[in-house]
Coordinates of C-alpha atoms and ligand atoms in Angstrom, one line a residue:
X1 CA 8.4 43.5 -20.7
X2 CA 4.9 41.8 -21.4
X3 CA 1.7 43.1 -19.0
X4 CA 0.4 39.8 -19.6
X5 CA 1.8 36.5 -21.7
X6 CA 0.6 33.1 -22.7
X7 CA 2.6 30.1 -24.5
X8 CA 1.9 32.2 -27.7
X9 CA 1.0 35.7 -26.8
X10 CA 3.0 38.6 -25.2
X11 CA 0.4 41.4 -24.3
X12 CA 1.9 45.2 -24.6
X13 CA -0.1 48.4 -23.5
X14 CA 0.6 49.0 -26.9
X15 CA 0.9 46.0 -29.2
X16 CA 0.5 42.3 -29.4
X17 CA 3.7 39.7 -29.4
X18 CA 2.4 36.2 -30.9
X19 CA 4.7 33.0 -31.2
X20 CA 4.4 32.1 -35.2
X21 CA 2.7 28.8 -34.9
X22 CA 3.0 27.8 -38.4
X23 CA 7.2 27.6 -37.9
X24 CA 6.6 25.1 -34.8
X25 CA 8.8 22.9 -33.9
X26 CA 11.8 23.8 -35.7
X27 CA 11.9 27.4 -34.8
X28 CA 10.0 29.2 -31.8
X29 CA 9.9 32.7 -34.0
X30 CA 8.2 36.0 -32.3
X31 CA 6.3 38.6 -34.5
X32 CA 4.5 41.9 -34.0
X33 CA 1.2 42.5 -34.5
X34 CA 0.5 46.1 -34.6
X35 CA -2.2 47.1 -37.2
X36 CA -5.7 45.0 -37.8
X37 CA -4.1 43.8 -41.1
X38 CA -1.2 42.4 -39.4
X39 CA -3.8 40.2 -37.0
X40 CA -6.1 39.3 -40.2
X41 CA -2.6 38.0 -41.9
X42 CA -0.9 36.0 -39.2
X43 CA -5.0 34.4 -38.2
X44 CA -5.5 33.4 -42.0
X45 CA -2.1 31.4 -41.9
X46 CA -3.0 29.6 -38.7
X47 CA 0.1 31.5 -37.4
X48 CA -2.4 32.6 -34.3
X49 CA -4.6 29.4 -34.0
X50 CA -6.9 28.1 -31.8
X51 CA -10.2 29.2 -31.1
X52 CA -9.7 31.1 -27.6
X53 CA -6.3 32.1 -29.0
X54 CA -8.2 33.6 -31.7
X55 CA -11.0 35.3 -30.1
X56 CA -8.3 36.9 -27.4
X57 CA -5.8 37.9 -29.6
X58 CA -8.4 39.9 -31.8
X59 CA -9.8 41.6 -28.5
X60 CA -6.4 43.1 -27.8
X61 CA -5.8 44.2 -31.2
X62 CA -9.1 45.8 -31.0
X63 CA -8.6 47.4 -28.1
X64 CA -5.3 48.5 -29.1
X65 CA -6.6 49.7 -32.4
X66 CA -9.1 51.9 -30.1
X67 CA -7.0 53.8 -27.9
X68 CA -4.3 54.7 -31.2
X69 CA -7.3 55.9 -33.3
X70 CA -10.6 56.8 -30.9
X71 CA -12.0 58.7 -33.6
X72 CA -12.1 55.9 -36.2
X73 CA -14.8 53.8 -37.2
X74 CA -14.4 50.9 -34.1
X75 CA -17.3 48.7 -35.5
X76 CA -15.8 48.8 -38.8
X77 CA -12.8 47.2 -37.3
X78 CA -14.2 45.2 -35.6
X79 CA -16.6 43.6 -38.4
X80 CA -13.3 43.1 -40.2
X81 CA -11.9 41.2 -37.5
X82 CA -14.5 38.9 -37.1
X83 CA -14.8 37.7 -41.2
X84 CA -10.9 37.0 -40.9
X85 CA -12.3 33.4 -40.2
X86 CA -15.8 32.2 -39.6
X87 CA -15.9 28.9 -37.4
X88 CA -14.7 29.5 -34.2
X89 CA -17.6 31.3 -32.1
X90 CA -14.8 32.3 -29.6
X91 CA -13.7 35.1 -32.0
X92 CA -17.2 36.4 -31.7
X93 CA -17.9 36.3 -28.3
X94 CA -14.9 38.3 -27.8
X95 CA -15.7 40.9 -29.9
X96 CA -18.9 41.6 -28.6
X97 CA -17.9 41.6 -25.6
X98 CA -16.1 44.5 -26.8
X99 CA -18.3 46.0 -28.6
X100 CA -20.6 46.4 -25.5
X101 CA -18.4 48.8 -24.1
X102 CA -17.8 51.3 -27.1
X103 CA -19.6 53.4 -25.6
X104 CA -17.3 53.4 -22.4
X105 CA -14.3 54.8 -24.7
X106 CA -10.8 53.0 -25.3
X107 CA -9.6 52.2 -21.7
X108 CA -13.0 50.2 -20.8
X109 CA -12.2 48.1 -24.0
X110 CA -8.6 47.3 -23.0
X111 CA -9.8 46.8 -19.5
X112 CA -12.5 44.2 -21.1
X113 CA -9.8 42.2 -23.2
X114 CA -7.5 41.9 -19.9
X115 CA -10.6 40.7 -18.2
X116 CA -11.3 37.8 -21.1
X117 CA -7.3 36.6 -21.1
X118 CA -7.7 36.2 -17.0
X119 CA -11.0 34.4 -17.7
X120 CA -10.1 31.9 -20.4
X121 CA -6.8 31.1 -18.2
X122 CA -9.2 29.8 -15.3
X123 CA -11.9 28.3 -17.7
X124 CA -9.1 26.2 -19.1
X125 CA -7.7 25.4 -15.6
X126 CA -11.5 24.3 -14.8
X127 CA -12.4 22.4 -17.9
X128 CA -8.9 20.8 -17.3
X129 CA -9.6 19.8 -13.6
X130 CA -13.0 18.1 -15.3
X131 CA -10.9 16.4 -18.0
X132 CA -8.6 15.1 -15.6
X133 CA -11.2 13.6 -13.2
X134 CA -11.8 11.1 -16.4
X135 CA -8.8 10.1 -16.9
X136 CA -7.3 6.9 -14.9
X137 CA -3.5 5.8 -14.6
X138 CA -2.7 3.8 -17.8
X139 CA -5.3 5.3 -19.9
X140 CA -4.6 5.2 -23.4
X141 CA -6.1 8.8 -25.0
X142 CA -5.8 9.7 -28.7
X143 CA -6.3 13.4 -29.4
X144 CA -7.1 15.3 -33.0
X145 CA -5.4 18.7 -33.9
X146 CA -4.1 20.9 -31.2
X147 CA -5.7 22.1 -28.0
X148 CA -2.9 22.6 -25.7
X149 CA -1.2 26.1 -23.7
X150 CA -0.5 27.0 -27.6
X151 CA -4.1 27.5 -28.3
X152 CA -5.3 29.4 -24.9
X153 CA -4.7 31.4 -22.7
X154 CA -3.7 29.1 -19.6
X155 CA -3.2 25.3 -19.9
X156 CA -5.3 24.1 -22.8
X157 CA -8.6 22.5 -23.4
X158 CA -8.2 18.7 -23.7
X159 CA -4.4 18.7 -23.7
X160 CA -5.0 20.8 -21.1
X161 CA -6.5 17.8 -19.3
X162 CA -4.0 15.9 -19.9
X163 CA -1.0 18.1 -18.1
X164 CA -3.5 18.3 -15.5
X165 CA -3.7 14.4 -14.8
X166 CA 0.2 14.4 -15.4
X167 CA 0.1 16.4 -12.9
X168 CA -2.0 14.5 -10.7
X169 CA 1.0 11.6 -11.1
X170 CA -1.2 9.7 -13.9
X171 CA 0.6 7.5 -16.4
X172 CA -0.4 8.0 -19.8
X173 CA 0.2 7.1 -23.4
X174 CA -1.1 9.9 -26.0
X175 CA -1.8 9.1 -29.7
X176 CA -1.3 12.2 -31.3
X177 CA -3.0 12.6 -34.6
X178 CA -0.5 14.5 -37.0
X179 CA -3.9 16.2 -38.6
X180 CA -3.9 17.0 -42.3
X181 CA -3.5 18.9 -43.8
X182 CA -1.7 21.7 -41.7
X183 CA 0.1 19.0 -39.1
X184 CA -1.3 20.9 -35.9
X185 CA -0.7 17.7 -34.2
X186 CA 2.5 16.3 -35.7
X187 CA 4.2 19.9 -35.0
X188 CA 2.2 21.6 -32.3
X189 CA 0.8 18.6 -30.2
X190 CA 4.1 16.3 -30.5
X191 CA 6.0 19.7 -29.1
X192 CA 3.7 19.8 -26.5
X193 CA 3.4 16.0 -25.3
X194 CA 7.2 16.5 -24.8
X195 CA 7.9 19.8 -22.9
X196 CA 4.5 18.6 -20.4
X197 CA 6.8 14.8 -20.3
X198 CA 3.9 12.9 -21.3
X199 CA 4.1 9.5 -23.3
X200 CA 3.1 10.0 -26.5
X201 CA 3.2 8.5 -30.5
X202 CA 2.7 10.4 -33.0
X203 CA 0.0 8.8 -35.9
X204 CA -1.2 9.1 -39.3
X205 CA -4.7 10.2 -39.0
X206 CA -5.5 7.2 -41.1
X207 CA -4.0 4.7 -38.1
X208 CA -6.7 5.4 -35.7
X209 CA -9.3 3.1 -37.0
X210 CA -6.4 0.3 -36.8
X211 CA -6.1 1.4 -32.9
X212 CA -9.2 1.3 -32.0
X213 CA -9.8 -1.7 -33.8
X214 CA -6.7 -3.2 -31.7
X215 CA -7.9 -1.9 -28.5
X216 CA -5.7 0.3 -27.7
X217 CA -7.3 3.5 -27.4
X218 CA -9.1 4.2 -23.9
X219 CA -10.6 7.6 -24.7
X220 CA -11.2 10.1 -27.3
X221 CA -10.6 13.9 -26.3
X222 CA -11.2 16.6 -29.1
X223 CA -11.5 20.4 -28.7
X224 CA -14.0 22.7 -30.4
X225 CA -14.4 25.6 -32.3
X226 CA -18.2 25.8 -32.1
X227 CA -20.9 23.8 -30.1
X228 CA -24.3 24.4 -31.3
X229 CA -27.8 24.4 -28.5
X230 CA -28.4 20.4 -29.3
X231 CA -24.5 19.7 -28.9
X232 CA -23.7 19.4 -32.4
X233 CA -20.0 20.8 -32.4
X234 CA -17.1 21.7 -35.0
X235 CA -13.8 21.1 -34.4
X236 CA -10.6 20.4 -36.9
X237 CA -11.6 18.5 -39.8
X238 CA -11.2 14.6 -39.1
X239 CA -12.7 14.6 -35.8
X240 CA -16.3 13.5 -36.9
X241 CA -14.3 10.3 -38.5
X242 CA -13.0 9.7 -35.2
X243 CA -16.2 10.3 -33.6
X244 CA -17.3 7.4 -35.8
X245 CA -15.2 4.9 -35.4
X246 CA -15.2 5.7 -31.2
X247 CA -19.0 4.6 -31.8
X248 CA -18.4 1.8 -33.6
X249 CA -15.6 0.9 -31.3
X250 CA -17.5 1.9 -28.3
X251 CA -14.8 3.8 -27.4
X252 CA -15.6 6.7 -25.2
X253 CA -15.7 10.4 -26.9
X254 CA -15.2 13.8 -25.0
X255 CA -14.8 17.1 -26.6
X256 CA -13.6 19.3 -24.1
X257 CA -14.1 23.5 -24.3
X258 CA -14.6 26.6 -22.8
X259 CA -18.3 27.6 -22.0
X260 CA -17.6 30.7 -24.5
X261 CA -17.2 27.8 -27.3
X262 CA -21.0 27.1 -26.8
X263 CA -22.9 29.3 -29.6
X264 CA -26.5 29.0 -27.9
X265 CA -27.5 31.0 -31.0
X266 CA -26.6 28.1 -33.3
X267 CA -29.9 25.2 -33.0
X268 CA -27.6 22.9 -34.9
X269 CA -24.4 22.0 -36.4
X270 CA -25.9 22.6 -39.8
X271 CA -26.2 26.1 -39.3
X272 CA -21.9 26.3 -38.9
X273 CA -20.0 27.7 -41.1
X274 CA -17.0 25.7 -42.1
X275 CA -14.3 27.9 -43.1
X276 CA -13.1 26.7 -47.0
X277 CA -9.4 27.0 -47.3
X278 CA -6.7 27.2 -50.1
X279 CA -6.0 23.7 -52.1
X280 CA -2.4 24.4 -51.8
X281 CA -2.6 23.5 -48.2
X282 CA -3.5 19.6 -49.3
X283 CA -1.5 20.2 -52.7
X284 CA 2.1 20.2 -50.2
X285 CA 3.1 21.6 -47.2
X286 CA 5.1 24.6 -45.7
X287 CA 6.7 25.2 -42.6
X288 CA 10.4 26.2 -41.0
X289 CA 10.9 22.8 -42.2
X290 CA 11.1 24.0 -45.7
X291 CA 7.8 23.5 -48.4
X292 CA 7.2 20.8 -50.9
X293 CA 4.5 19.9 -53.1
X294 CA 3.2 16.2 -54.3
X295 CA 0.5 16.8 -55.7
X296 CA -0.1 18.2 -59.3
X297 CA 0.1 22.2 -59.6
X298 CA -3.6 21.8 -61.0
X299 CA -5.0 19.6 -58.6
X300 CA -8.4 20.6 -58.0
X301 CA -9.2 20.3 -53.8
X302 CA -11.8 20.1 -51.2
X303 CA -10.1 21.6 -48.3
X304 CA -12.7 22.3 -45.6
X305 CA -10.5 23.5 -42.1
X306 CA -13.5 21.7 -40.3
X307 CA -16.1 19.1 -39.5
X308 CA -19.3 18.7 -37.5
X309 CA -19.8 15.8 -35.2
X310 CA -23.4 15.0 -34.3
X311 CA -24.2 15.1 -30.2
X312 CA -25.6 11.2 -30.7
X313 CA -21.7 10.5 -31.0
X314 CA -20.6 12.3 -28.4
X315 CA -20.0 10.6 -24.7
X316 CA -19.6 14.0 -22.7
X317 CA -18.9 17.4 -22.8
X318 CA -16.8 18.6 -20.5
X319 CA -16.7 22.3 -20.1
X320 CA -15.3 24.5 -17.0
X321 CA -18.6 24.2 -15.5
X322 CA -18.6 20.4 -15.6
X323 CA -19.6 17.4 -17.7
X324 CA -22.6 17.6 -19.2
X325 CA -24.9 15.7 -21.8
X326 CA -26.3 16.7 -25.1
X327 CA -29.7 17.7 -22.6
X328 CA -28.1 19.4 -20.3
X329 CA -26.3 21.7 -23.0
X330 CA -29.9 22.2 -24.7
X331 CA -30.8 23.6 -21.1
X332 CA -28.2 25.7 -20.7
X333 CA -27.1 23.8 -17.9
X334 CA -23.5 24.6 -18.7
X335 CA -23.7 28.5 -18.4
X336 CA -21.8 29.7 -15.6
Ligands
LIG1 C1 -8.4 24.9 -28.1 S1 -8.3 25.2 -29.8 C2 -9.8 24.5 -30.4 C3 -9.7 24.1 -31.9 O1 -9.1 25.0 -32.8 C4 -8.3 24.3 -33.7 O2 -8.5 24.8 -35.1 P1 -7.3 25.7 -35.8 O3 -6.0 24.9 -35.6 O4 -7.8 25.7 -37.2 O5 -7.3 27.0 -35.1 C5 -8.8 22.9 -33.6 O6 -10.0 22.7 -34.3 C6 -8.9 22.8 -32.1 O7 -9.6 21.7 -31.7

């Protein structure tokens, strides 16, 4: 029996449960993780996704790493944690977190990773409560990627939002970006829209510009995997296209994320690194659904698992402390 679970994470005194996310919809598979390898491999195949999923999910195995070996090299393990991949700032802040308490031995860093799950849970009911008050019945919202209960540990970020104003008894319709080249929308997002009973379609990420252009999109809500001091942020690859055409379409534009997303260390989204990934992933695509491949075996790709968005595109940010402007975020305003 779990001490703690999530949508995709079953937390053991001893190990970590995570749902494979990369064999959504077809098959809802559970794996153990019980090494730092086994974490590195299922994070690097988007099998554990999501930046707070990420962050918490490495915090356990840490911690669980600690209290099998307390005479090994913790900071070494933790160091290879953190390179597994390089956007989402939520992986960091949850490892320094735990490295602040290596000096209070193996119990104090399990006790620290308990105490990030609880807190991301009510962060994502907050930001969702703030993401909801947007919202109106009718509203038309097209969302990039995946950000719901899949990705967090409690409802979600914006899709989070979303089940919240569902909640509330608001009628929505959802366009849900399918997102190339890994499909976290047409397999994670779609699943989602269903099992919370919200109307949704499900789009090409090339159809959105056609929407908007057709009125039919009310508001924009993205996640984030990193948002800089000026409000800069990154988020799944696509999303500064949409940012675009919401200006041009002066359609309103939310990301919506957990304070810990905000990297006060980063001045601007230059200074992000976008994590590179393997052509193959635009050369086909693999799933429980089976794996095919259209394009040549040779095909030489660009496949960068992110964007930046500039602030000046950005409506609001709505965080679990509130909605703020690009200002207010260069203040600090949004710090708890
Ligand atoms: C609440 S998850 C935030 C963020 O993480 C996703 O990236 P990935 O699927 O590569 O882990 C996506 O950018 C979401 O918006």
């Amino acid at each position: 029996m779990p001490q703690l679970q999530s949508r995709s994470l079953r937390i053991h005194a001893d190990a970590l449960e995570y749902l494979d996310q990369t064999r959504l919809p077809q098959a809802e598979s559970w794996e153990r993780i019980d090494s730092l390898a086994a974490w590195q491999a299922a994070v690097k195949r988007l099998a554990i996704r999501g930046a707070p999923l990420i962050g918490l999910s490495a915090a356990f195995t840490l911690a669980h790493y600690a209290k099998a070996y307390p005479d090994a090299d913790w900071q070494a393990a933790s160091d290879a944690l953190r390179a597994t991949r390089p956007t989402a700032v939520n992986l960091m802040y949850c490892l320094d977190a735990l490295e602040a308490c290596f000096d209070a031995g193996a119990d104090a860093l399990w006790a620290r990773a308990l105490a990030l799950f609880e807190e991301d849970r009510a962060l994502c009911l907050a930001m969702a409560e703030r993401g909801a008050d947007l919202l109106r019945d009718g509203d038309r919202v097209l969302t990039h990627c995946n950000t719901g209960a899949l990705a967090t540990a409690g409802v979600g970020t914006a899709i989070g939002a979303l089940a919240v104003a569902k909640s509330r008894g608001l009628k929505l319709h959802v366009y849900v970006d399918e997102t190339r080249p890994l499909l976290q929308g047409g397999r994670l997002t779609a699943w989602e829209m269903a099992d919370l009973g919200i109307d949704y379609q499900l789009i090409c990420d090339s159809m959105a510009a056609s929407l908007m252009a057709a009125g039919k999109v009310d508001k924009i809500m993205v996640g984030a995997d990193r948002i800089c001091a000026n409000g800069d942020f990154a988020n799944k690859v696509g999303t500064y296209m949409l940012a675009v055409l919401a200006h041009y379409h002066q359609v309103p534009f939310y990301v919506v994320a957990p304070y810990t997303t905000v990297d006060a260390a980063c001045a601007t989204g230059a200074e992000i690194p976008i994590e590179q990934r393997d052509g193959a992933e635009v050369r086909g695509v693999a799933g429980a659904f089976g794996e095919v491949n259209w394009a040549p075996t040779d095909a030489p790709v660009w496949n960068p698992a992110f964007d930046v968005t500039p602030a000046a595109l950005v409506t609001g940010w709505v965080l679990d402390t509130g909605v703020f402007d690009a200002a207010a975020i260069g203040r600090g305003e949004h710090c708890p």
